[in-house]
Short mmCIF file of C-alpha atoms and ligand atoms in Angstrom, two decimals:
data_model
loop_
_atom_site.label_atom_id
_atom_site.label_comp_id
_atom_site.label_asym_id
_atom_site.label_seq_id
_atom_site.Cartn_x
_atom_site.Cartn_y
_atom_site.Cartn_z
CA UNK A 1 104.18 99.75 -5.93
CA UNK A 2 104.58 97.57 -3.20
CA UNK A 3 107.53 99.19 -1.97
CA UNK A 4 105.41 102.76 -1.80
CA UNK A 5 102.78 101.15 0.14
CA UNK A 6 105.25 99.57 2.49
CA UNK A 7 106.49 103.17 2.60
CA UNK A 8 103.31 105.47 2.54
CA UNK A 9 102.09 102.56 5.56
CA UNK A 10 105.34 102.90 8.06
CA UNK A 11 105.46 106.44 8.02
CA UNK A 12 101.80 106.21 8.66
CA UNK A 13 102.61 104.15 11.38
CA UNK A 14 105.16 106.29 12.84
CA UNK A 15 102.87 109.54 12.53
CA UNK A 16 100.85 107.48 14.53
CA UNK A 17 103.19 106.49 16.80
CA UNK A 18 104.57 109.83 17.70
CA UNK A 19 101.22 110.98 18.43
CA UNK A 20 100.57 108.21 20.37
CA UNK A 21 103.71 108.92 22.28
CA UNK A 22 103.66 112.45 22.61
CA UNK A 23 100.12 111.87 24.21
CA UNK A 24 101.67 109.54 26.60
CA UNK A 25 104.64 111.54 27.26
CA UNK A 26 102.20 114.57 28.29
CA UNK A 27 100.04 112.27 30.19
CA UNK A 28 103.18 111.30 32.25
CA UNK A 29 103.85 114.81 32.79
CA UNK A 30 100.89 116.20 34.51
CA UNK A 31 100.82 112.87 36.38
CA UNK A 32 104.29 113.72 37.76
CA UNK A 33 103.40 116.90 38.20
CA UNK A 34 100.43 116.59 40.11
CA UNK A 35 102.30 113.82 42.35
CA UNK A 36 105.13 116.27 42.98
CA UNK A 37 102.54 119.16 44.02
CA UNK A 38 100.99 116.09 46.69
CA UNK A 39 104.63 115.55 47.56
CA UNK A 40 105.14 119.19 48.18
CA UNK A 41 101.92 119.42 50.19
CA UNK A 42 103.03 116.79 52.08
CA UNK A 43 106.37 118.41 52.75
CA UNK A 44 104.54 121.35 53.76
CA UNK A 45 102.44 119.43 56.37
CA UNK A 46 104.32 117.48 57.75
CA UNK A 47 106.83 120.76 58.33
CA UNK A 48 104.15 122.20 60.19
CA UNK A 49 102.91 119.17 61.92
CA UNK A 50 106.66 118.95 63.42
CA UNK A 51 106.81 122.47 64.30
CA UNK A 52 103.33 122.61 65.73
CA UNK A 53 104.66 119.17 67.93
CA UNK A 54 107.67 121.01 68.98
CA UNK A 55 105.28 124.01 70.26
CA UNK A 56 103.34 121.27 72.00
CA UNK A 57 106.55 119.65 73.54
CA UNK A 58 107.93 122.72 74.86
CA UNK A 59 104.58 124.09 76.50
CA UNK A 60 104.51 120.87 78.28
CA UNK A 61 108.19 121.08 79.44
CA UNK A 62 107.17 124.83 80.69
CA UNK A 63 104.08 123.53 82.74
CA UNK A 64 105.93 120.13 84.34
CA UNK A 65 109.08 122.94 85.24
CA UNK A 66 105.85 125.00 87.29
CA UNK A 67 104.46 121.91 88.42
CA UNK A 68 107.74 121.24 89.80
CA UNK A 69 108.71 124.53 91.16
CA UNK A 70 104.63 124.34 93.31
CA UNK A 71 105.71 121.25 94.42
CA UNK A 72 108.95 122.63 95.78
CA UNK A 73 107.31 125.77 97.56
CA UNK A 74 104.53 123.11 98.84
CA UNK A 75 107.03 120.78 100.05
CA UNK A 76 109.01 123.68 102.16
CA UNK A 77 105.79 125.48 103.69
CA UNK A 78 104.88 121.55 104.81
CA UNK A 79 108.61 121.30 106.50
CA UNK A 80 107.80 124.32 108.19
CA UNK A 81 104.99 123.29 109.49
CA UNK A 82 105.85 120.49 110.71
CA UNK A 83 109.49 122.36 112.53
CA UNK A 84 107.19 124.84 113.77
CA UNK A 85 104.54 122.11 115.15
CA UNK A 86 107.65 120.20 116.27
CA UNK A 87 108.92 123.48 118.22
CA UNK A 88 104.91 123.73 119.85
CA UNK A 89 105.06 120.15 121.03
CA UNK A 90 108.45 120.50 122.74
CA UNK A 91 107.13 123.47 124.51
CA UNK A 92 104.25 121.82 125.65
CA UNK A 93 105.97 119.17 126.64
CA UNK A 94 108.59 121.57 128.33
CA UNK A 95 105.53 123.23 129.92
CA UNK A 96 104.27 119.73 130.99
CA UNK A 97 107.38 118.97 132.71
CA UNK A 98 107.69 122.13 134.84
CA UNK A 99 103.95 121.52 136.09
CA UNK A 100 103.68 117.82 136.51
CA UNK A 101 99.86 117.06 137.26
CA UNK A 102 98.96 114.16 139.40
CA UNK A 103 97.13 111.23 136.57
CA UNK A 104 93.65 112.04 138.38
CA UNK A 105 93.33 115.61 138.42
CA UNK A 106 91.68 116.79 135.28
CA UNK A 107 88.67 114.95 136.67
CA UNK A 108 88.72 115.74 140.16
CA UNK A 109 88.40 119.23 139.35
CA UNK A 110 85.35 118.75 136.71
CA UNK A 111 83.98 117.20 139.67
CA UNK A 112 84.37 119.88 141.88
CA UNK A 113 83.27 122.55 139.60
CA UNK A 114 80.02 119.98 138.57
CA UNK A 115 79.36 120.02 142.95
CA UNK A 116 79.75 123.84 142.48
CA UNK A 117 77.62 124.28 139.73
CA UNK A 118 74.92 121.82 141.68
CA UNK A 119 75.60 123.96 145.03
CA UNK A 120 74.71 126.91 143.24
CA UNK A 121 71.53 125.63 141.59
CA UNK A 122 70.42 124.36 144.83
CA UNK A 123 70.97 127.58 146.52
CA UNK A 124 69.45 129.52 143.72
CA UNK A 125 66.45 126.81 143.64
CA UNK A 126 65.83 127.12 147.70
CA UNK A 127 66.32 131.56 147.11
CA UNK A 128 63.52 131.42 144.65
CA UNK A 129 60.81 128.77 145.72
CA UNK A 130 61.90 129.18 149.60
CA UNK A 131 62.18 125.37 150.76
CA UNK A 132 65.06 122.94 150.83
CA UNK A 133 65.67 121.10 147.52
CA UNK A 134 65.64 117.37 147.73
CA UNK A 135 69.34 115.84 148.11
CA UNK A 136 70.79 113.68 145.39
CA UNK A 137 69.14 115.13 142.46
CA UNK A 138 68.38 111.76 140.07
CA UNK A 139 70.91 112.52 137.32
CA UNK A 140 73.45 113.63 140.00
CA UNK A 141 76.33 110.98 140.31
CA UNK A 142 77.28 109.86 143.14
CA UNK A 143 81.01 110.19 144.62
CA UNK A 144 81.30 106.62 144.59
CA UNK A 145 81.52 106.05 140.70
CA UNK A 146 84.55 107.95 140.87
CA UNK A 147 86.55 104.74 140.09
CA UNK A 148 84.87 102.38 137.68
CA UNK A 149 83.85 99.01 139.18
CA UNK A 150 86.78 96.52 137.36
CA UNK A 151 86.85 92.92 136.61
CA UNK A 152 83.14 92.72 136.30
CA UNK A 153 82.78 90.55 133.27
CA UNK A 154 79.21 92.66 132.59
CA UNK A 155 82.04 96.20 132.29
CA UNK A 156 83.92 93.80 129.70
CA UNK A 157 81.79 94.03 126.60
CA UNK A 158 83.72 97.17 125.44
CA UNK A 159 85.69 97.96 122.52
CA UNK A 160 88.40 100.57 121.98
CA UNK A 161 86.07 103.92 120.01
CA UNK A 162 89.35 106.22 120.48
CA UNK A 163 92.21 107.29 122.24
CA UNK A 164 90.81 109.89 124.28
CA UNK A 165 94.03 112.25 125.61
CA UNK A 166 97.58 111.65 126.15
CA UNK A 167 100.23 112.76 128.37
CA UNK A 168 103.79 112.61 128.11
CA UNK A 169 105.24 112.48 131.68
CA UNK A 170 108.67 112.12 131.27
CA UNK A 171 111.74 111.13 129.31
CA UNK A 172 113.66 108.53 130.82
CA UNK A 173 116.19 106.01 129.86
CA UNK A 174 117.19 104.90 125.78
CA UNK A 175 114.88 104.82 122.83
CA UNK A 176 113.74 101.27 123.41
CA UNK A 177 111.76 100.32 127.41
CA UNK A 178 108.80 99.40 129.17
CA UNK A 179 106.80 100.61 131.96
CA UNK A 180 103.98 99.16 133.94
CA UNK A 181 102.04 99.10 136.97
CA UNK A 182 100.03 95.74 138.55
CA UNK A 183 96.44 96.20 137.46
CA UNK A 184 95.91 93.80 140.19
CA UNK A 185 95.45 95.01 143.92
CA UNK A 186 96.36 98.29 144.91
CA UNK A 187 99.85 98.59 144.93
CA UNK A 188 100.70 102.12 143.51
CA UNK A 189 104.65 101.11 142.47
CA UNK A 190 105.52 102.04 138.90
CA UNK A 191 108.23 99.81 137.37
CA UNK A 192 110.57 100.96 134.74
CA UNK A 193 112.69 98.27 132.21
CA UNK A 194 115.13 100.43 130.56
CA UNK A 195 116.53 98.93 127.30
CA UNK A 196 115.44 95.80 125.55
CA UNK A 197 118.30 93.82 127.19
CA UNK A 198 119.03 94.27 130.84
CA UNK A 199 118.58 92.84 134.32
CA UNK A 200 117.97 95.73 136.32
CA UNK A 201 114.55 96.79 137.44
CA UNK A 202 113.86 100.13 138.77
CA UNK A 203 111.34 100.77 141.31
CA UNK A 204 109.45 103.51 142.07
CA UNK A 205 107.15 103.94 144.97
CA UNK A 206 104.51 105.90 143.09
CA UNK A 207 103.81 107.96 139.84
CA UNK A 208 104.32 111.42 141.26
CA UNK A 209 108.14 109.86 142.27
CA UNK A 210 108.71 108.71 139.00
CA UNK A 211 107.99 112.01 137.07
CA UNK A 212 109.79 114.37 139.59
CA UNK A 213 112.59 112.37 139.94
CA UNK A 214 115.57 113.86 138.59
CA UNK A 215 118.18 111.13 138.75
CA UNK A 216 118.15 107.08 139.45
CA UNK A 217 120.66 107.12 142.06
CA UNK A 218 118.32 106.80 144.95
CA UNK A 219 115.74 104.80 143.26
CA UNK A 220 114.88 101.12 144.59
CA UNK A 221 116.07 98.64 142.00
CA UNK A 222 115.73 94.79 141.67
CA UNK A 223 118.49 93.08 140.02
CA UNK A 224 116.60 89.66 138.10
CA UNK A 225 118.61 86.65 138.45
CA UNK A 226 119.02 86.67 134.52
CA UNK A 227 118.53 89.36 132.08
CA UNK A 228 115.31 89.89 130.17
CA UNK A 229 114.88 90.22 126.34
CA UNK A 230 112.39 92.89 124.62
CA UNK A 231 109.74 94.95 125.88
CA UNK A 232 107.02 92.06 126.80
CA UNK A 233 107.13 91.64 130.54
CA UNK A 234 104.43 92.40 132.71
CA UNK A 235 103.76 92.96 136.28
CA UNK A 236 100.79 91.42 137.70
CA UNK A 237 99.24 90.04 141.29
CA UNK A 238 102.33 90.84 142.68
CA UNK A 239 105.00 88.62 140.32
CA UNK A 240 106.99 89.78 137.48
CA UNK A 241 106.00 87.58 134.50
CA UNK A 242 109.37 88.42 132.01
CA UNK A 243 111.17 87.18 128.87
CA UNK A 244 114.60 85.50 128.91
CA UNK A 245 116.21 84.22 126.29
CA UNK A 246 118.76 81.16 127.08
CA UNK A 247 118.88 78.49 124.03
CA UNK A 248 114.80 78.54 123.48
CA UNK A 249 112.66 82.20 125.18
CA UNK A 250 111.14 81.36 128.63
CA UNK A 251 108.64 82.93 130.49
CA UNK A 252 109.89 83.43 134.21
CA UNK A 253 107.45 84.00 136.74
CA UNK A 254 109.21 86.25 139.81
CA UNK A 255 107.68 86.87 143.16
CA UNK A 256 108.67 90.66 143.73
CA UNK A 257 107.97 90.31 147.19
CA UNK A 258 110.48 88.10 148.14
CA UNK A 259 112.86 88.45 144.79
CA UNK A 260 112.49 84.95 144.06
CA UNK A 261 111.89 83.00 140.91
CA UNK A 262 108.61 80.69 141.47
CA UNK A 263 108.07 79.66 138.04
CA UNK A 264 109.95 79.40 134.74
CA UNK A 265 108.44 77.36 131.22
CA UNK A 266 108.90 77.14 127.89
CA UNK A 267 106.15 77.52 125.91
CA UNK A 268 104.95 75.19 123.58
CA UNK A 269 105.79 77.31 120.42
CA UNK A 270 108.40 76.46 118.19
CA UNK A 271 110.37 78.73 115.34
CA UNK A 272 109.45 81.82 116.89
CA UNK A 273 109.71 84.74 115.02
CA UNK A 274 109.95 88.54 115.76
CA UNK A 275 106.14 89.02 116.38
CA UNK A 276 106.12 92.97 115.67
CA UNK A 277 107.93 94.13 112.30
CA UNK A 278 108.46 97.22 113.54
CA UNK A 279 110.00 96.17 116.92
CA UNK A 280 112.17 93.16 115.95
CA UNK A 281 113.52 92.78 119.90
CA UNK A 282 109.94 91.05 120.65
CA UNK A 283 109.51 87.62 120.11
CA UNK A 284 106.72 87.36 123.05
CA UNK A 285 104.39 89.70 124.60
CA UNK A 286 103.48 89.04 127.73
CA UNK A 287 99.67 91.29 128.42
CA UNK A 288 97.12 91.81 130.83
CA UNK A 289 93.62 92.26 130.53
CA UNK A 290 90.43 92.06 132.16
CA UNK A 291 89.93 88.55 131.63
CA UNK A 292 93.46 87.66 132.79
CA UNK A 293 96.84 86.98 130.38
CA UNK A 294 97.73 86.62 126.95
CA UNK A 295 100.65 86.39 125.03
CA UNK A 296 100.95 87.50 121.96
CA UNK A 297 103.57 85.50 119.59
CA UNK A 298 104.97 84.37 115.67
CA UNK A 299 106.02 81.27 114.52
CA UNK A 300 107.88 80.73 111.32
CA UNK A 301 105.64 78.62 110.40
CA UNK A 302 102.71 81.24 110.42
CA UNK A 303 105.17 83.78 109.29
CA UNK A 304 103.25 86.16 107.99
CA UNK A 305 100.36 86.90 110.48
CA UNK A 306 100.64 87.28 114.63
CA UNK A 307 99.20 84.60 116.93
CA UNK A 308 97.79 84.89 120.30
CA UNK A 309 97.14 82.67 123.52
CA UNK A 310 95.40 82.50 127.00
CA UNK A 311 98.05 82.39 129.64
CA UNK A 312 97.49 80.58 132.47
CA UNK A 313 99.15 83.02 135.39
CA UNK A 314 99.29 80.02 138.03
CA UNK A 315 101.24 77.50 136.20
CA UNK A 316 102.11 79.55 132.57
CA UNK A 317 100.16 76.91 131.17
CA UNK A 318 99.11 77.89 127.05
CA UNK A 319 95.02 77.36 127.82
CA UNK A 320 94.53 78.11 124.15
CA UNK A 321 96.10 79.65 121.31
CA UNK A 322 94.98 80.84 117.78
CA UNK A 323 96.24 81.95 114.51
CA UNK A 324 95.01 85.76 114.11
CA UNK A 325 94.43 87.53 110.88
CA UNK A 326 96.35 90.26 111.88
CA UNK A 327 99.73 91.39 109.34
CA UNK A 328 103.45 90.83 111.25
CA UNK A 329 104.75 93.61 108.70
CA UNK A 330 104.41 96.96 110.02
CA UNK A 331 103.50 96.19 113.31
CA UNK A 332 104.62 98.15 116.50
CA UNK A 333 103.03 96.55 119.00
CA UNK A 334 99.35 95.13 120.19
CA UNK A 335 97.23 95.11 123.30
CA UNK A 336 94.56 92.48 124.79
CA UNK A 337 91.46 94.76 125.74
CA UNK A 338 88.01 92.76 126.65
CA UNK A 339 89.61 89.38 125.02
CA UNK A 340 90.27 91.50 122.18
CA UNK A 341 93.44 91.95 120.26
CA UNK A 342 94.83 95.17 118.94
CA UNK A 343 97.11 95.51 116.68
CA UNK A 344 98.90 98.91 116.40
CA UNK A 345 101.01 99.68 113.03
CA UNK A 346 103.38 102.46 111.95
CA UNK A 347 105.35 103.20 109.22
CA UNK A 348 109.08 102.58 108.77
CA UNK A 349 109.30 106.76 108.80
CA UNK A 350 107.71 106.93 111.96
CA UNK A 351 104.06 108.77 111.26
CA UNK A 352 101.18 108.32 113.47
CA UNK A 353 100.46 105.30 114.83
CA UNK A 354 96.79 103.25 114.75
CA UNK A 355 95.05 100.37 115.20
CA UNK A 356 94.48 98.76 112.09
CA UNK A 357 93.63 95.34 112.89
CA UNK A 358 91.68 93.68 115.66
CA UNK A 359 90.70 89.87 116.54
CA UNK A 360 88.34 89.07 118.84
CA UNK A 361 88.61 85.57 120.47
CA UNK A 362 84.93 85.08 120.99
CA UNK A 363 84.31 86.55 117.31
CA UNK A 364 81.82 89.21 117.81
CA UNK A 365 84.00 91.60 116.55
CA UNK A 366 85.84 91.81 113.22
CA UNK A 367 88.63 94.32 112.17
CA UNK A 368 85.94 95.66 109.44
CA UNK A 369 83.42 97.38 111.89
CA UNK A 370 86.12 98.71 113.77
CA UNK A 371 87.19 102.38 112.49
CA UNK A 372 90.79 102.84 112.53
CA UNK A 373 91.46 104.64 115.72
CA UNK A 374 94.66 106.64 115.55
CA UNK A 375 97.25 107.84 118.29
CA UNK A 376 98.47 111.88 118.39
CA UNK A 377 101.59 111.83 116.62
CA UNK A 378 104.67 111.87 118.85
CA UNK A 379 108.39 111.11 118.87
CA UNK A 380 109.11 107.60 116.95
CA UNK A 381 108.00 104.63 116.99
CA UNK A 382 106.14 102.88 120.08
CA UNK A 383 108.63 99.83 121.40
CA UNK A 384 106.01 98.83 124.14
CA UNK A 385 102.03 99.65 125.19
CA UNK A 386 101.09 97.89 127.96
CA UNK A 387 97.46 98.47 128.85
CA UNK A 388 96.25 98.56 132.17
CA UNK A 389 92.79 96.75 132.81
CA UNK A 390 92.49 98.50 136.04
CA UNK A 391 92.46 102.15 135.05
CA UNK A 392 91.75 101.87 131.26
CA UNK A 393 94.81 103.53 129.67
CA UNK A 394 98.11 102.34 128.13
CA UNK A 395 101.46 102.72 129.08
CA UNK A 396 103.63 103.74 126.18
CA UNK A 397 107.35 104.45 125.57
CA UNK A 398 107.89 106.50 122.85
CA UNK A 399 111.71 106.52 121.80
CA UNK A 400 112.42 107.48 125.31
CA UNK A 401 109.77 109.13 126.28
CA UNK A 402 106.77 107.48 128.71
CA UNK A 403 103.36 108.41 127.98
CA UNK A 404 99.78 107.63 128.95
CA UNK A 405 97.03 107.62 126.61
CA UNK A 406 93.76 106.83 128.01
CA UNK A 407 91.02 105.47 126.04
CA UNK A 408 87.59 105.31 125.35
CA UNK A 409 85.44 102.95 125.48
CA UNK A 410 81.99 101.96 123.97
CA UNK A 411 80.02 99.06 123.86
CA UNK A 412 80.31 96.14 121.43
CA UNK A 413 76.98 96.14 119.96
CA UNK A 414 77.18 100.32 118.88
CA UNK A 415 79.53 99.05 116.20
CA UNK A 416 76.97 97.51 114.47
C1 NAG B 501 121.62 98.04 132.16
O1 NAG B 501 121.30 99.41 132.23
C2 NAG B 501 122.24 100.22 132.89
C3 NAG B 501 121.74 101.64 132.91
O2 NAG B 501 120.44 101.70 133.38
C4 NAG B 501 123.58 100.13 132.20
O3 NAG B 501 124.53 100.86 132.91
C5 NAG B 501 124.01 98.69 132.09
O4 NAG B 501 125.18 98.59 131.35
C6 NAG B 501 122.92 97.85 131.43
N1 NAG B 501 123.30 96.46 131.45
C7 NAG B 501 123.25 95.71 130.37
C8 NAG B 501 123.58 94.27 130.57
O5 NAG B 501 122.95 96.14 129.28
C1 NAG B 502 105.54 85.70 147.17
O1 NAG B 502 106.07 84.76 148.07
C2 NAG B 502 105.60 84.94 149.39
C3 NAG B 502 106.33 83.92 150.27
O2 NAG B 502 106.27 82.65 149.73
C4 NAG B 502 104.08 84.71 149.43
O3 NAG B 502 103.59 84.92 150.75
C5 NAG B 502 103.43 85.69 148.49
O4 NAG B 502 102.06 85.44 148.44
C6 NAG B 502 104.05 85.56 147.12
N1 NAG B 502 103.50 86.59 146.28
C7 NAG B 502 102.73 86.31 145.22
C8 NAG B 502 102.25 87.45 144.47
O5 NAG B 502 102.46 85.16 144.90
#
């Protein structure tokens, strides 16, 4: 009896557990199953997520290759340009050379036409109302302002607003030079250092001989007792102030009257550096302005920024010197105008030049109310502007060529 209830019991137990199993087994199934369809819809996604990223990718490619190919037609209509503006500036140049103007003309002849125009009115004025018209109208200006009173210290309270025109008048000698004439007195001799490194000065009696002249065979010439270094001489009240490098740089004071040396010193600046980054033959800048000399300098241990001091023209005496806040790096050269300095920088490509910083020794001015003024693109690079006090413009060379740009001029107190 026992045995059957054992029996009847397992294979109850067994019915049981089949079912039980076979419930399980089917549960499994349409688990799996409905895993494998999210697996297959997954498949299926991520198939058309990659194919919709490779559409993506290649559009992309398509647009950078245009991009490119705008760039390229860009970039060669811009080289044309520029060959084509090249070509125009050589001609004008050209044109320029075969008509050499004497400096002053432009305004001599605004003047006359202005006395014409003013002739005309007062002709008109005395046709019409029938009695003489008063001479020396109020606004008319007299000839005398022709040239600007200079070394007033009421004209000195100007700063540079922009360059105002250029002229190239000639190219003479290698890439690298200087050219000057004394702002002091009225000597009209233009003098003409060829090369950062030589000893021979050439003279020439006046502008109009320089810019003709055709070769430097016949030209006066002063041979300095020793050679100078750089582009940072200066002529003014009648000596040659120049740089000459022996064991430490000197400043040599020579009378160009009677070719003598009156004066030589060292100044009291040690671990000079090239002051201009651009023009690495300069170690000191000798410069005139309206207040007298400068020279503008770099020590190693100021490495990074350009100094400048008074420079006493009687005895080269340093009367006072000061660390400016204007960058070495990228500079071409710098000017004293008004006891202010300016500091004009280029790229290593030559581009246009500009000022881009100024310091002003009595500290009225600051570099950030001054608008970066901006020379016409030329040649290269600048290796020397020496601005003359006297007649308001600066002498460049421009990798060989010798320009003028002259400047204007507003008062300090517009900036503000
Ligand atoms: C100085 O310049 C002349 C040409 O103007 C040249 O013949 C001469 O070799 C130069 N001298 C030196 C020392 O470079
Ligand atoms: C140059 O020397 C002569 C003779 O000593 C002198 O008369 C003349 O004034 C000097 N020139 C200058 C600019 O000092």
């Amino acid at each position: 009896m026992a045995g059957i209830v054992a029996c009847v019991l397992l294979s109850v137990v067994t019915v049981v557990n089949s079912q039980v199993q076979t419930a399980f087994l089917e549960y499994m199934q349409t688990r799996m199953g409905s895993l494998e369809e999210r697996i297959a819809q997954w498949h299926d996604h991520s198939n058309r997520y990659s194919s919709e990223l490779r559409d993506f990718k290649n559009q992309v490619l398509k647009m950078l290759e245009n991009i490119e190919k705008e760039r390229d037609t860009v970039r060669n209509e811009m080289e044309n340009t520029n060959v084509r503006l090249d070509r125009l500036e050589r001609e004008v140049d050209y044109l320029e050379t075969q008509n050499p103007e004497p400096p002053c003309v432009d305004i001599d002849t605004k003047l006359t036409e202005l006395h014409q125009q003013k002739k005309k009115k007062k002709e008109k004025y005395e046709k019409l109302t029938g009695c003489p018209k008063a001479e020396l109208a109020e606004n008319e200006e007299p000839d005398v302002q022709l040239s600007p009173p200079v070394n007033r210290k009421s004209y000195c309270s100007d700063t540079i607003s922009q360059v105002n025109a250029m002229k190239i008048l000639k190219r003479f000698g290698s890439n690298a030079g200087l050219w000057t004439k004394d702002p002091i007195g009225n000597s009209e001799k233009v003098y003409v250092f060829d090369g950062a490194g030589n000893d021979t000065v050439f003279v020439f009696s006046r502008m109009k001989e320089f810019t003709l002249s055709s070769s430097t065979r016949k030209v006066p010439r002063i041979k300095l007792p020793y050679p100078w270094i750089g582009t940072g001489h200066i002529v003014y009240g009648g000596n040659l102030f120049y740089i000459r490098q022996d064991e430490e740089f000197q400043v040599i004071k020579f009378n160009l009257t009677t070719k003598t040396i009156v004066d030589s010193a060292v100044l009291p600046i040690e671990q000079q550096v090239p002051v201009y980054g651009l023009s690495k033959f300069n170690y000191i800048d000798i410069v005139a302005d309206e207040e007298g000399l400068w020279v503008i300098y770099a020590t190693k241990e100021n490495e990074k920024n350009i100094c400048l001091a008074k420079l006493d023209p009687g005895n080269l005496g340093i009367e006072q010197m000061w660390d400016t806040p204007c960058p070495i790096e990228n500079a071409e050269s710098a000017f004293v105008v008004c006891g202010t300095l300016y500091v004009v920088y280029n790229t290593k490509l030559p581009s246009r030049s500009r000022i881009q910083c100024v310091f002003d020794v009595s500290g009225t001015i600051s570099s950030e109310h001054v608008p970066i003024v901006y020379f016409p693109k030329r040649y290269g690079s600048h290796s020397s502007m020496k601005y003359n006090p006297k007649e308001k413009q600066i002498y460049a060379w421009d990798d060989g060529y010798q320009i003028l740009y002259k400047l204007n001029m507003k008062p300090r107190d517009e900036l503000y």
